[in-house]
Structure formats: C-alpha cells, structure tokens
mmCIF file of C-alpha atoms in Angstrom:
data_model
loop_
_atom_site.group_PDB
_atom_site.id
_atom_site.type_symbol
_atom_site.label_atom_id
_atom_site.label_comp_id
_atom_site.label_asym_id
_atom_site.label_seq_id
_atom_site.Cartn_x
_atom_site.Cartn_y
_atom_site.Cartn_z
ATOM 1 C CA MET A 1 -0.031 0.106 0.624
ATOM 2 C CA PRO A 2 1.701 3.118 -1.370
ATOM 3 C CA ALA A 3 2.121 5.993 2.489
ATOM 4 C CA VAL A 4 -0.290 8.580 2.805
ATOM 5 C CA ASN A 5 0.902 11.969 3.561
ATOM 6 C CA THR A 6 -1.488 14.449 4.971
ATOM 7 C CA SER A 7 -1.009 18.382 3.972
ATOM 8 C CA THR A 8 -0.873 21.141 5.950
ATOM 9 C CA ASP A 9 -4.091 22.494 4.026
ATOM 10 C CA GLY A 10 -5.805 18.891 5.400
ATOM 11 C CA THR A 11 -5.613 16.780 1.482
ATOM 12 C CA THR A 12 -4.066 14.297 1.069
ATOM 13 C CA SER A 13 -1.504 12.859 -1.296
ATOM 14 C CA THR A 14 0.123 9.359 -2.466
ATOM 15 C CA ASP A 15 3.193 8.097 -2.813
ATOM 16 C CA SER A 16 3.842 7.211 -6.385
ATOM 17 C CA GLY A 17 6.126 3.980 -5.928
ATOM 18 C CA ALA A 18 9.805 5.327 -6.272
ATOM 19 C CA VAL A 19 10.618 4.329 -2.327
ATOM 20 C CA SER A 20 10.258 0.736 -3.198
ATOM 21 C CA SER A 21 11.659 1.182 -6.708
ATOM 22 C CA ARG A 22 14.951 2.174 -4.956
ATOM 23 C CA SER A 23 17.574 0.771 -2.586
ATOM 24 C CA PRO A 24 17.055 -0.049 1.134
ATOM 25 C CA VAL A 25 20.399 0.367 1.630
ATOM 26 C CA ILE A 26 19.881 4.128 -0.352
ATOM 27 C CA GLY A 27 17.415 5.018 1.456
ATOM 28 C CA TRP A 28 18.774 4.819 5.055
ATOM 29 C CA LEU A 29 21.697 6.412 4.019
ATOM 30 C CA ALA A 30 19.445 9.024 2.578
ATOM 31 C CA VAL A 31 17.942 8.623 6.544
ATOM 32 C CA THR A 32 21.321 9.556 8.428
ATOM 33 C CA SER A 33 21.886 12.143 5.788
ATOM 34 C CA VAL A 34 19.484 13.911 7.054
ATOM 35 C CA MET A 35 19.938 12.710 10.368
ATOM 36 C CA MET A 36 23.416 14.037 10.310
ATOM 37 C CA GLY A 37 22.385 17.242 8.834
ATOM 38 C CA ILE A 38 20.452 18.121 11.869
ATOM 39 C CA PHE A 39 23.189 16.773 13.712
ATOM 40 C CA SER A 40 25.299 19.697 12.364
ATOM 41 C CA ILE A 41 23.037 21.881 12.736
ATOM 42 C CA VAL A 42 22.011 21.422 16.695
ATOM 43 C CA THR A 43 25.882 21.077 17.127
ATOM 44 C CA THR A 44 26.718 24.402 15.533
ATOM 45 C CA GLU A 45 23.118 26.321 17.230
ATOM 46 C CA ILE A 46 24.431 25.790 21.015
ATOM 47 C CA LEU A 47 28.507 25.199 20.305
ATOM 48 C CA PRO A 48 28.890 28.601 22.328
ATOM 49 C CA ILE A 49 27.699 27.571 24.959
ATOM 50 C CA GLY A 50 30.802 25.078 25.854
ATOM 51 C CA LEU A 51 32.843 27.610 24.467
ATOM 52 C CA LEU A 52 30.501 30.349 25.708
ATOM 53 C CA THR A 53 34.052 32.304 28.180
ATOM 54 C CA PRO A 54 36.709 31.285 25.779
ATOM 55 C CA ILE A 55 35.036 33.182 23.404
ATOM 56 C CA GLY A 56 33.873 36.661 24.887
ATOM 57 C CA ASN A 57 37.164 36.601 26.424
ATOM 58 C CA SER A 58 38.494 37.348 22.312
ATOM 59 C CA PHE A 59 36.231 39.773 21.686
ATOM 60 C CA GLY A 60 36.047 41.236 25.410
ATOM 61 C CA VAL A 61 32.477 40.938 25.873
ATOM 62 C CA SER A 62 30.875 39.597 29.016
ATOM 63 C CA ASP A 63 28.943 36.582 29.294
ATOM 64 C CA GLY A 64 25.891 38.191 29.380
ATOM 65 C CA THR A 65 26.981 39.939 26.050
ATOM 66 C CA ALA A 66 27.895 36.576 24.478
ATOM 67 C CA GLY A 67 25.044 35.297 25.466
ATOM 68 C CA LEU A 68 23.545 36.834 22.056
ATOM 69 C CA MET A 69 25.370 33.836 19.504
ATOM 70 C CA MET A 70 22.543 31.981 21.328
ATOM 71 C CA THR A 71 20.078 34.425 21.005
ATOM 72 C CA LEU A 72 20.193 35.509 17.388
ATOM 73 C CA PRO A 73 19.617 31.523 15.693
ATOM 74 C CA GLY A 74 16.341 31.400 17.847
ATOM 75 C CA ILE A 75 15.125 35.039 16.510
ATOM 76 C CA LEU A 76 16.577 33.776 12.737
ATOM 77 C CA ALA A 77 14.741 29.972 12.967
ATOM 78 C CA ALA A 78 12.099 31.035 14.479
ATOM 79 C CA ILE A 79 11.096 34.042 11.557
ATOM 80 C CA ALA A 80 12.221 31.174 8.947
ATOM 81 C CA ALA A 81 10.640 27.979 9.762
ATOM 82 C CA PRO A 82 6.969 29.866 8.450
ATOM 83 C CA THR A 83 8.659 31.736 6.012
ATOM 84 C CA VAL A 84 10.736 29.193 3.920
ATOM 85 C CA THR A 85 8.050 27.020 4.684
ATOM 86 C CA VAL A 86 5.665 29.630 2.961
ATOM 87 C CA ALA A 87 8.421 30.950 0.415
ATOM 88 C CA THR A 88 9.389 27.327 -1.049
ATOM 89 C CA GLY A 89 6.697 25.919 -1.479
ATOM 90 C CA ARG A 90 7.595 24.611 -4.452
ATOM 91 C CA THR A 91 11.599 23.782 -4.524
ATOM 92 C CA ASP A 92 12.766 20.545 -4.692
ATOM 93 C CA ARG A 93 13.477 19.610 -1.442
ATOM 94 C CA ARG A 94 16.776 17.650 -2.062
ATOM 95 C CA VAL A 95 17.858 20.979 -3.395
ATOM 96 C CA MET A 96 17.008 23.066 -0.405
ATOM 97 C CA LEU A 97 18.337 21.132 2.007
ATOM 98 C CA CYS A 98 21.994 20.241 0.182
ATOM 99 C CA VAL A 99 21.419 24.775 -0.457
ATOM 100 C CA LEU A 100 21.291 24.974 3.157
ATOM 101 C CA MET A 101 24.045 22.662 4.220
ATOM 102 C CA LEU A 102 25.786 24.846 2.268
ATOM 103 C CA VAL A 103 24.571 28.181 3.716
ATOM 104 C CA LEU A 104 26.356 26.689 7.475
ATOM 105 C CA ALA A 105 28.881 25.316 6.037
ATOM 106 C CA LEU A 106 29.433 29.114 5.352
ATOM 107 C CA ALA A 107 28.369 30.197 9.046
ATOM 108 C CA ASP A 108 30.956 28.142 10.476
ATOM 109 C CA LEU A 109 33.965 28.802 8.464
ATOM 110 C CA LEU A 110 32.854 32.659 9.287
ATOM 111 C CA ALA A 111 32.481 32.078 12.798
ATOM 112 C CA ALA A 112 35.961 30.534 12.630
ATOM 113 C CA VAL A 113 37.727 33.389 11.017
ATOM 114 C CA ALA A 114 35.564 36.544 12.919
ATOM 115 C CA PRO A 115 37.387 39.040 12.731
ATOM 116 C CA SER A 116 35.247 41.003 15.661
ATOM 117 C CA TYR A 117 32.566 40.236 17.354
ATOM 118 C CA TRP A 118 29.773 41.844 15.080
ATOM 119 C CA VAL A 119 31.183 38.985 12.039
ATOM 120 C CA MET A 120 30.856 35.954 14.807
ATOM 121 C CA LEU A 121 26.658 37.163 15.026
ATOM 122 C CA ALA A 122 26.493 38.000 11.563
ATOM 123 C CA SER A 123 27.637 34.587 11.166
ATOM 124 C CA ARG A 124 24.877 33.542 13.946
ATOM 125 C CA VAL A 125 21.806 35.010 11.971
ATOM 126 C CA LEU A 126 22.799 32.437 8.683
ATOM 127 C CA VAL A 127 22.763 29.718 11.101
ATOM 128 C CA GLY A 128 18.982 31.118 12.353
ATOM 129 C CA LEU A 129 17.718 31.298 8.586
ATOM 130 C CA VAL A 130 19.488 27.276 8.494
ATOM 131 C CA ILE A 131 17.552 26.143 11.351
ATOM 132 C CA GLY A 132 14.208 27.466 10.687
ATOM 133 C CA GLY A 133 14.789 26.164 6.109
ATOM 134 C CA PHE A 134 15.950 22.871 7.279
ATOM 135 C CA TRP A 135 13.776 21.730 10.409
ATOM 136 C CA SER A 136 10.344 22.975 8.795
ATOM 137 C CA ILE A 137 11.696 19.923 5.694
ATOM 138 C CA GLY A 138 14.056 17.504 6.626
ATOM 139 C CA PRO A 139 12.417 15.756 9.362
ATOM 140 C CA GLY A 140 8.638 14.854 8.079
ATOM 141 C CA LEU A 141 10.557 13.750 4.477
ATOM 142 C CA ALA A 142 11.337 9.825 5.952
ATOM 143 C CA SER A 143 8.098 9.100 4.401
ATOM 144 C CA ARG A 144 9.828 9.563 0.922
ATOM 145 C CA LEU A 145 12.749 7.937 2.348
ATOM 146 C CA VAL A 146 12.238 4.380 3.065
ATOM 147 C CA PRO A 147 9.481 1.800 2.693
ATOM 148 C CA GLU A 148 6.225 2.675 4.776
ATOM 149 C CA GLY A 149 6.689 0.007 7.041
ATOM 150 C CA GLN A 150 9.726 1.171 8.014
ATOM 151 C CA VAL A 151 8.725 5.169 7.951
ATOM 152 C CA GLY A 152 8.569 5.099 12.233
ATOM 153 C CA ARG A 153 12.133 4.041 12.666
ATOM 154 C CA ALA A 154 13.504 6.091 10.265
ATOM 155 C CA THR A 155 12.360 9.252 12.144
ATOM 156 C CA ALA A 156 13.181 8.243 15.639
ATOM 157 C CA VAL A 157 16.346 8.265 13.508
ATOM 158 C CA ILE A 158 16.133 11.678 12.397
ATOM 159 C CA PHE A 159 15.154 13.128 15.239
ATOM 160 C CA SER A 160 18.217 11.455 17.686
ATOM 161 C CA ALA A 161 20.250 13.081 16.122
ATOM 162 C CA VAL A 162 19.209 16.686 18.624
ATOM 163 C CA PRO A 163 20.538 14.256 21.375
ATOM 164 C CA LEU A 164 23.265 13.253 19.934
ATOM 165 C CA GLY A 165 24.534 17.092 19.253
ATOM 166 C CA SER A 166 24.638 17.499 23.374
ATOM 167 C CA VAL A 167 26.200 13.873 23.889
ATOM 168 C CA LEU A 168 28.570 14.399 21.318
ATOM 169 C CA GLY A 169 28.674 17.508 19.154
ATOM 170 C CA VAL A 170 28.694 20.105 21.965
ATOM 171 C CA PRO A 171 31.567 18.464 24.687
ATOM 172 C CA ALA A 172 33.359 17.320 21.558
ATOM 173 C CA GLY A 173 32.653 21.090 20.382
ATOM 174 C CA ALA A 174 34.299 21.932 24.111
ATOM 175 C CA PHE A 175 37.137 19.598 24.101
ATOM 176 C CA ILE A 176 38.757 21.092 20.809
ATOM 177 C CA GLY A 177 38.539 24.395 21.523
ATOM 178 C CA ASN A 178 40.309 23.378 24.971
ATOM 179 C CA LEU A 179 42.623 22.067 22.952
ATOM 180 C CA SER A 180 43.331 24.188 19.850
ATOM 181 C CA GLY A 181 41.318 27.319 20.643
ATOM 182 C CA TRP A 182 37.626 27.726 20.051
ATOM 183 C CA ARG A 183 38.216 28.810 16.090
ATOM 184 C CA THR A 184 39.350 24.967 15.277
ATOM 185 C CA ALA A 185 36.008 23.786 16.987
ATOM 186 C CA PHE A 186 34.505 26.380 13.715
ATOM 187 C CA ILE A 187 36.490 24.904 11.631
ATOM 188 C CA ALA A 188 35.949 21.227 12.551
ATOM 189 C CA MET A 189 31.895 21.691 12.022
ATOM 190 C CA GLY A 190 32.753 23.519 8.496
ATOM 191 C CA ILE A 191 34.517 20.665 7.499
ATOM 192 C CA LEU A 192 31.753 17.804 8.573
ATOM 193 C CA THR A 193 28.811 20.459 7.189
ATOM 194 C CA LEU A 194 30.865 19.726 3.874
ATOM 195 C CA ALA A 195 31.042 16.520 4.408
ATOM 196 C CA VAL A 196 27.210 16.097 5.121
ATOM 197 C CA PHE A 197 26.468 18.371 1.765
ATOM 198 C CA VAL A 198 28.501 15.677 0.343
ATOM 199 C CA ALA A 199 26.248 13.325 1.512
ATOM 200 C CA LEU A 200 23.024 15.014 1.244
ATOM 201 C CA ALA A 201 23.298 15.208 -3.039
ATOM 202 C CA VAL A 202 24.558 11.753 -3.192
ATOM 203 C CA SER A 203 22.503 9.879 -1.518
ATOM 204 C CA LEU A 204 18.493 12.249 -1.693
ATOM 205 C CA PRO A 205 16.251 11.530 -4.331
ATOM 206 C CA PRO A 206 14.783 14.610 -6.040
ATOM 207 C CA LEU A 207 11.422 14.583 -3.581
ATOM 208 C CA LEU A 208 9.898 17.628 -5.575
ATOM 209 C CA PRO A 209 7.062 19.366 -3.078
ATOM 210 C CA ARG A 210 3.771 16.901 -2.781
ATOM 211 C CA SER A 211 1.711 20.534 -1.529
ATOM 212 C CA ILE A 212 1.899 24.126 -1.090
ATOM 213 C CA THR A 213 2.021 25.180 2.658
ATOM 214 C CA ARG A 214 -0.542 27.890 3.734
ATOM 215 C CA LEU A 215 0.124 30.946 5.842
ATOM 216 C CA SER A 216 -4.315 30.798 6.393
ATOM 217 C CA VAL A 217 -3.637 27.354 7.860
ATOM 218 C CA LEU A 218 -1.086 28.298 10.375
ATOM 219 C CA ARG A 219 -3.569 30.973 11.684
ATOM 220 C CA ASP A 220 -6.383 29.077 11.420
ATOM 221 C CA LEU A 221 -4.265 27.190 14.154
ATOM 222 C CA LEU A 222 -4.010 29.578 16.570
ATOM 223 C CA SER A 223 -7.304 29.546 16.736
ATOM 224 C CA ALA A 224 -7.495 26.506 18.437
ATOM 225 C CA THR A 225 -7.066 26.545 23.292
ATOM 226 C CA GLN A 226 -5.078 23.412 22.695
ATOM 227 C CA ILE A 227 -2.188 25.189 20.959
ATOM 228 C CA ARG A 228 -2.435 28.588 22.341
ATOM 229 C CA VAL A 229 -2.162 26.338 25.611
ATOM 230 C CA GLY A 230 0.929 24.973 23.931
ATOM 231 C CA LEU A 231 2.561 28.068 23.060
ATOM 232 C CA VAL A 232 2.319 29.287 26.817
ATOM 233 C CA VAL A 233 3.648 26.325 28.180
ATOM 234 C CA THR A 234 6.984 25.859 25.627
ATOM 235 C CA PHE A 235 7.367 29.337 25.854
ATOM 236 C CA LEU A 236 7.967 28.536 29.529
ATOM 237 C CA ILE A 237 9.743 25.097 29.678
ATOM 238 C CA VAL A 238 12.421 26.173 26.889
ATOM 239 C CA MET A 239 12.876 29.534 28.830
ATOM 240 C CA ALA A 240 13.677 27.326 32.209
ATOM 241 C CA HIS A 241 15.981 25.642 30.293
ATOM 242 C CA PHE A 242 17.515 28.032 27.555
ATOM 243 C CA GLY A 243 17.339 30.978 29.934
ATOM 244 C CA THR A 244 20.119 29.378 32.766
ATOM 245 C CA TYR A 245 22.140 26.557 30.291
ATOM 246 C CA THR A 246 23.265 29.659 27.806
ATOM 247 C CA TYR A 247 25.069 29.571 31.209
ATOM 248 C CA VAL A 248 25.651 26.879 32.881
ATOM 249 C CA THR A 249 30.072 27.436 31.882
ATOM 250 C CA PRO A 250 30.108 30.297 33.498
ATOM 251 C CA PHE A 251 28.649 28.892 36.147
ATOM 252 C CA LEU A 252 30.612 25.338 36.480
ATOM 253 C CA GLU A 253 33.753 28.028 36.595
ATOM 254 C CA ASP A 254 32.697 30.405 38.960
ATOM 255 C CA VAL A 255 30.196 28.783 40.980
ATOM 256 C CA THR A 256 31.398 25.028 41.111
ATOM 257 C CA HIS A 257 35.175 26.579 40.422
ATOM 258 C CA ALA A 258 35.664 23.526 37.494
ATOM 259 C CA GLY A 259 38.909 23.437 35.628
ATOM 260 C CA PRO A 260 37.705 22.825 31.519
ATOM 261 C CA GLN A 261 38.184 19.226 31.928
ATOM 262 C CA LEU A 262 35.942 19.040 34.258
ATOM 263 C CA ILE A 263 33.245 21.545 32.151
ATOM 264 C CA THR A 264 33.571 18.746 29.550
ATOM 265 C CA ALA A 265 33.027 16.228 31.063
ATOM 266 C CA PHE A 266 30.019 17.444 33.053
ATOM 267 C CA LEU A 267 28.317 18.642 29.682
ATOM 268 C CA LEU A 268 28.824 15.426 28.550
ATOM 269 C CA ALA A 269 27.468 14.423 31.386
ATOM 270 C CA TYR A 270 24.508 16.311 30.716
ATOM 271 C CA GLY A 271 24.397 14.980 27.265
ATOM 272 C CA ALA A 272 23.933 11.111 27.821
ATOM 273 C CA ALA A 273 21.418 12.099 30.557
ATOM 274 C CA GLY A 274 19.594 13.932 27.433
ATOM 275 C CA ILE A 275 19.590 10.979 25.256
ATOM 276 C CA VAL A 276 17.992 8.655 27.890
ATOM 277 C CA GLY A 277 15.562 11.006 28.481
ATOM 278 C CA ASN A 278 14.595 11.871 25.122
ATOM 279 C CA PHE A 279 13.692 7.990 24.603
ATOM 280 C CA LEU A 280 11.614 7.788 28.119
ATOM 281 C CA ALA A 281 10.314 10.552 27.255
ATOM 282 C CA GLY A 282 8.958 9.270 23.740
ATOM 283 C CA THR A 283 7.377 6.102 24.975
ATOM 284 C CA GLY A 284 5.629 8.531 27.975
ATOM 285 C CA ALA A 285 4.637 11.218 26.407
ATOM 286 C CA GLY A 286 2.766 8.886 23.596
ATOM 287 C CA ARG A 287 1.395 7.209 26.667
ATOM 288 C CA ALA A 288 0.537 10.045 29.276
ATOM 289 C CA LEU A 289 1.583 13.450 27.436
ATOM 290 C CA ARG A 290 -0.056 16.229 30.682
ATOM 291 C CA ALA A 291 1.811 13.765 33.340
ATOM 292 C CA THR A 292 5.131 13.402 30.773
ATOM 293 C CA PHE A 293 5.321 16.827 30.489
ATOM 294 C CA ILE A 294 4.471 18.052 33.927
ATOM 295 C CA GLY A 295 7.142 15.579 35.164
ATOM 296 C CA ALA A 296 9.695 16.838 32.982
ATOM 297 C CA ALA A 297 9.303 20.033 34.426
ATOM 298 C CA GLY A 298 9.637 18.422 37.881
ATOM 299 C CA MET A 299 13.049 17.845 37.757
ATOM 300 C CA LEU A 300 14.924 20.850 35.480
ATOM 301 C CA ALA A 301 12.923 23.159 38.287
ATOM 302 C CA ALA A 302 14.490 20.773 41.077
ATOM 303 C CA ALA A 303 17.635 21.263 38.954
ATOM 304 C CA ASN A 304 17.897 24.883 38.718
ATOM 305 C CA LEU A 305 16.870 24.994 42.425
ATOM 306 C CA LEU A 306 19.333 22.813 43.748
ATOM 307 C CA LEU A 307 22.603 24.286 41.891
ATOM 308 C CA PRO A 308 23.101 27.481 43.765
ATOM 309 C CA VAL A 309 22.847 24.936 46.966
ATOM 310 C CA ILE A 310 24.867 21.484 46.240
ATOM 311 C CA GLY A 311 26.398 22.135 42.863
ATOM 312 C CA THR A 312 29.084 24.527 44.652
ATOM 313 C CA GLY A 313 30.729 20.867 44.983
ATOM 314 C CA LYS A 314 31.370 19.087 41.830
ATOM 315 C CA LEU A 315 30.211 15.722 43.025
ATOM 316 C CA GLY A 316 26.541 17.540 43.330
ATOM 317 C CA ALA A 317 26.259 19.302 40.580
ATOM 318 C CA MET A 318 27.313 16.431 38.389
ATOM 319 C CA VAL A 319 24.283 14.577 40.246
ATOM 320 C CA LEU A 320 22.010 17.446 39.137
ATOM 321 C CA LEU A 321 23.623 17.777 35.681
ATOM 322 C CA VAL A 322 22.563 14.535 35.302
ATOM 323 C CA PHE A 323 19.265 15.139 36.540
ATOM 324 C CA TRP A 324 18.915 18.227 34.311
ATOM 325 C CA GLY A 325 19.734 16.201 30.973
ATOM 326 C CA LEU A 326 16.775 13.368 31.682
ATOM 327 C CA ALA A 327 14.411 16.364 32.185
ATOM 328 C CA TYR A 328 15.629 18.853 28.967
ATOM 329 C CA GLY A 329 15.410 15.087 27.428
ATOM 330 C CA ALA A 330 12.213 14.856 27.568
ATOM 331 C CA VAL A 331 11.379 18.526 26.483
ATOM 332 C CA PRO A 332 11.157 18.315 23.159
ATOM 333 C CA VAL A 333 9.818 15.414 22.581
ATOM 334 C CA CYS A 334 6.579 16.630 24.796
ATOM 335 C CA SER A 335 6.009 19.781 23.144
ATOM 336 C CA GLN A 336 5.911 19.262 19.728
ATOM 337 C CA THR A 337 3.769 15.878 21.007
ATOM 338 C CA TRP A 338 1.763 19.120 22.174
ATOM 339 C CA PHE A 339 0.976 20.470 19.617
ATOM 340 C CA LEU A 340 1.143 17.840 17.294
ATOM 341 C CA THR A 341 -2.289 15.897 19.163
ATOM 342 C CA SER A 342 -4.400 19.761 19.268
ATOM 343 C CA ALA A 343 -3.448 19.469 15.639
ATOM 344 C CA PRO A 344 -3.870 15.942 14.388
ATOM 345 C CA HIS A 345 -5.417 17.162 11.216
ATOM 346 C CA ALA A 346 -2.664 19.951 9.873
ATOM 347 C CA PRO A 347 1.113 17.601 11.735
ATOM 348 C CA GLU A 348 3.323 20.197 8.627
ATOM 349 C CA ALA A 349 1.460 23.326 9.883
ATOM 350 C CA ALA A 350 2.107 22.221 13.876
ATOM 351 C CA SER A 351 5.311 21.784 13.662
ATOM 352 C CA VAL A 352 6.129 24.843 12.195
ATOM 353 C CA LEU A 353 4.362 26.553 14.898
ATOM 354 C CA PHE A 354 6.326 24.145 17.473
ATOM 355 C CA THR A 355 10.018 25.150 15.744
ATOM 356 C CA SER A 356 9.226 28.201 15.855
ATOM 357 C CA SER A 357 7.927 29.448 19.172
ATOM 358 C CA PHE A 358 10.451 26.953 20.389
ATOM 359 C CA GLN A 359 13.436 28.608 18.283
ATOM 360 C CA ALA A 360 12.101 32.318 19.336
ATOM 361 C CA THR A 361 11.776 30.933 23.258
ATOM 362 C CA MET A 362 15.691 29.882 23.278
ATOM 363 C CA SER A 363 16.616 33.207 21.639
ATOM 364 C CA LEU A 364 14.718 35.074 24.902
ATOM 365 C CA GLY A 365 15.539 32.724 27.465
ATOM 366 C CA ALA A 366 20.016 33.109 25.852
ATOM 367 C CA LEU A 367 18.483 36.721 26.348
ATOM 368 C CA ALA A 368 17.067 37.361 29.784
ATOM 369 C CA GLY A 369 19.303 34.870 31.460
ATOM 370 C CA GLY A 370 21.953 37.608 29.559
ATOM 371 C CA ALA A 371 20.764 40.309 31.556
ATOM 372 C CA VAL A 372 19.999 38.689 34.381
ATOM 373 C CA VAL A 373 24.177 37.133 34.471
ATOM 374 C CA ASP A 374 25.518 40.575 34.176
ATOM 375 C CA SER A 375 22.893 42.343 36.322
ATOM 376 C CA THR A 376 22.734 40.098 39.425
ATOM 377 C CA SER A 377 24.342 36.175 39.028
ATOM 378 C CA THR A 378 24.490 32.793 37.481
ATOM 379 C CA SER A 379 23.075 31.566 40.392
ATOM 380 C CA ALA A 380 20.449 33.664 40.792
ATOM 381 C CA VAL A 381 19.320 33.058 36.531
ATOM 382 C CA MET A 382 18.875 28.827 37.951
ATOM 383 C CA MET A 383 16.528 30.281 40.765
ATOM 384 C CA LEU A 384 14.722 32.046 38.447
ATOM 385 C CA GLY A 385 14.536 29.481 35.332
ATOM 386 C CA GLY A 386 13.110 27.252 38.133
ATOM 387 C CA LEU A 387 10.478 29.186 39.460
ATOM 388 C CA ALA A 388 9.543 29.454 35.444
ATOM 389 C CA ALA A 389 10.344 25.722 35.471
ATOM 390 C CA ILE A 390 7.492 25.927 38.117
ATOM 391 C CA LEU A 391 5.103 27.821 37.105
ATOM 392 C CA MET A 392 5.291 26.079 33.610
ATOM 393 C CA MET A 393 3.152 23.392 35.857
ATOM 394 C CA VAL A 394 0.980 24.670 36.928
ATOM 395 C CA THR A 395 -0.174 26.169 33.646
ATOM 396 C CA VAL A 396 -0.426 22.900 32.446
ATOM 397 C CA LEU A 397 -2.285 21.881 35.705
ATOM 398 C CA MET A 398 -5.226 24.947 35.418
ATOM 399 C CA PHE A 399 -5.050 24.424 31.142
ATOM 400 C CA SER A 400 -5.513 20.607 30.468
ATOM 401 C CA ARG A 401 -7.557 18.178 32.104
ATOM 402 C CA PRO A 402 -6.174 14.356 32.091
ATOM 403 C CA GLY A 403 -6.574 12.381 29.033
ATOM 404 C CA GLN A 404 -7.349 15.665 26.866
ATOM 405 C CA LEU A 405 -3.792 15.265 25.418
ATOM 406 C CA SER A 406 -2.878 11.790 25.385
#
C-alpha cells in the first residue's frame, strides 16, 4: 500500500512508488544524511554554550553579551520556519537541504575567522536561517525515503540527532576548543557540514513537494485553545532551560570552580542523560503526555533550584546536571507531541508552530538570562529558571485535563 501524506491544508496525496524502486540501503543512507544534517545544525547552534567564556574573552565582551550568540539564531529560526515553508513551497526539497548545508558551512567558517564580535553575530544570523529552513523540511521526509513499515524507525533516527548534538557535538566542540582554541572547533564543524552536504547530494532522490503550505492554515491553528496553551507551556519551559543552560559554563567556573576538562565531562554527562530522557519521553508522551511533561518540568525545576545550593561541590553539580539532562531530554518530545496532538489534521503546520515558538523562546531565554547574569549572578539565573519551570507546571495543571492530550 503506498504511503499517504497529509498536507498542511488537510489534503492528502500518495507516494508514487519511487521509494520501493530504490535500494533500501540507499534509503537508509539518505535518512542518515538528513540526521547528520540536523546533528550539524544542533551542534553549531549550541556550540557556543561550551565555549562561551573563551569566545567572550577573545572579543572582550561579557558572558551576558556573548549570550547573543544563542539569541540571534533562535530569533531568525522562528521567523524562517514559516517563511521558508511558504516561500519554497514548490522547490525540490533535495535542492533546499543541500543549499542550506552550504549556508551552514559558510556560517561555521565565517565564525572561525571572525575578526570582531559583530562578524561572529553575522555568522549566527546565517545559522538561524538554516535552522528554520531545515527543520521545516527535513524531519518530515522519512516517509519519502524508506518503505512505509520503516517510517517510524527512520523518523526516530532523524530526531536522535537532537540529543546526540548535546552528548557528542557540544562536549567534542568544547574539547577541541580547549585543546586548540575555539576557532578550531568551528573549522571542524565547517568541514563536517561540507561532508554532510556531499552525503545529501549523493543519497537523496529528487523530492518535489506534494503540497503547498499556506499562511491561512497557521492562522487557523492559532485559534485552537490547546495550541495557545501549548505556546504558553513551551514558552515557560524553554525559557526555564535556555535562560539557565546558556550560562551553565560560567556557573561551573565561578560557583563549582571546575576547570575546562571537568566542565567537558559535566557536559558529556548531561548530554548522555539527555539521550536517555529523550527515549523515555518518547514512550511516556505517547501514553500520558500531560504527566510526562509535568514530570520533566518538575525535574528541571529541582535541578535549577538546587544547583546554587549543592552545585557548589563537584559531585553535587554532576548529579544535578545528570538530573537536568534527563529532564530536558523529554522537553522537545513533549512539546512537539503537544502541538501534533492538538492539531492532528494539520501535522506539518503544527510542526512549524512548534519550531517557531521553540526557537523564539530559546532566544528570549538566552537574552533574559544574559541580562540577569550581567546584573546579578549565575546563581540568580538558575533560581529564576527553576521558578519558570514551576510556573509551567501550574499552567499545565490549570489549562489541560487528564486524558485530553494522550
């Protein structure tokens, strides 16, 4: 039976059978290439977290100002997600993904040679455009690359790039940066991204769009109550995380008094826990989304609130970062599932809203956290992040009902 694809305006179309005519090996190579594209994007986006202090020192800016490297990509991605989806509605998706990888490679290499902080920020603008464009296209291609019975597994492989970016990309970038300088880390990412471009160009078949996303669909979704609640919930939990995690390296340096190698180990442990949390939430969100989301927020709140208290010691900081990783690993899965469950008739449009809201809040979180860090301390920003997570739990309890989202 051919796969059926639901468009953002509710219409459906069937695959032409091209998937069955291609080698399964080539199909899975294409899936892996898309996954590696997202891995490159995620790693490039959050790489400055592990290198925030040395980059800031190079340009003579504070940790809060250096946090703009996290703010700009999210803002641009929030705008680019719906814009790219609408503007490139008739463009071959294979061409789009390849072009976006070239732009990402340019951004990495521009960052590596940036003579000033403003050039570094310009490179981050390019990163934001790639995030919004690639995420609006790439994750939904699994059904066009592998047979119908393997689509679920292929989608899981593609999304595994998100926690892998934390567990492998950021610690590896921090290690390279500490060993050879932060610019070398961006050069390495540029080389990796060029390799991904070649893999996408070789493995992907022509992928002409089957439907055209319209702004009217996105506008209609915003009138749904649970979509609006999802926007608020996502805002609070992502604000809680990125308002604090962006400045976790300065916290570990100033409060825990950890050195570069130990911080790399901390980030590695956090990322590994994030992978576990991601897969646990994948199961839990499908059965009890509301409870899973509340549980993740509670764990994140506890980690943030306790870090200034027991994170002064290295063992306490390590335990809480693992706890934090488990919690945040569940957040993207739960948030996206919330949007998809709230709009089952328009999954692609729901994904665009998820991407835009997530990226916009990521930027605001980094910006707000930077303002708090510059005016008070990294401990203060952790406490405020914990309070935001608690407010998210209250919102879910007040504006959703058990069974409504499961």
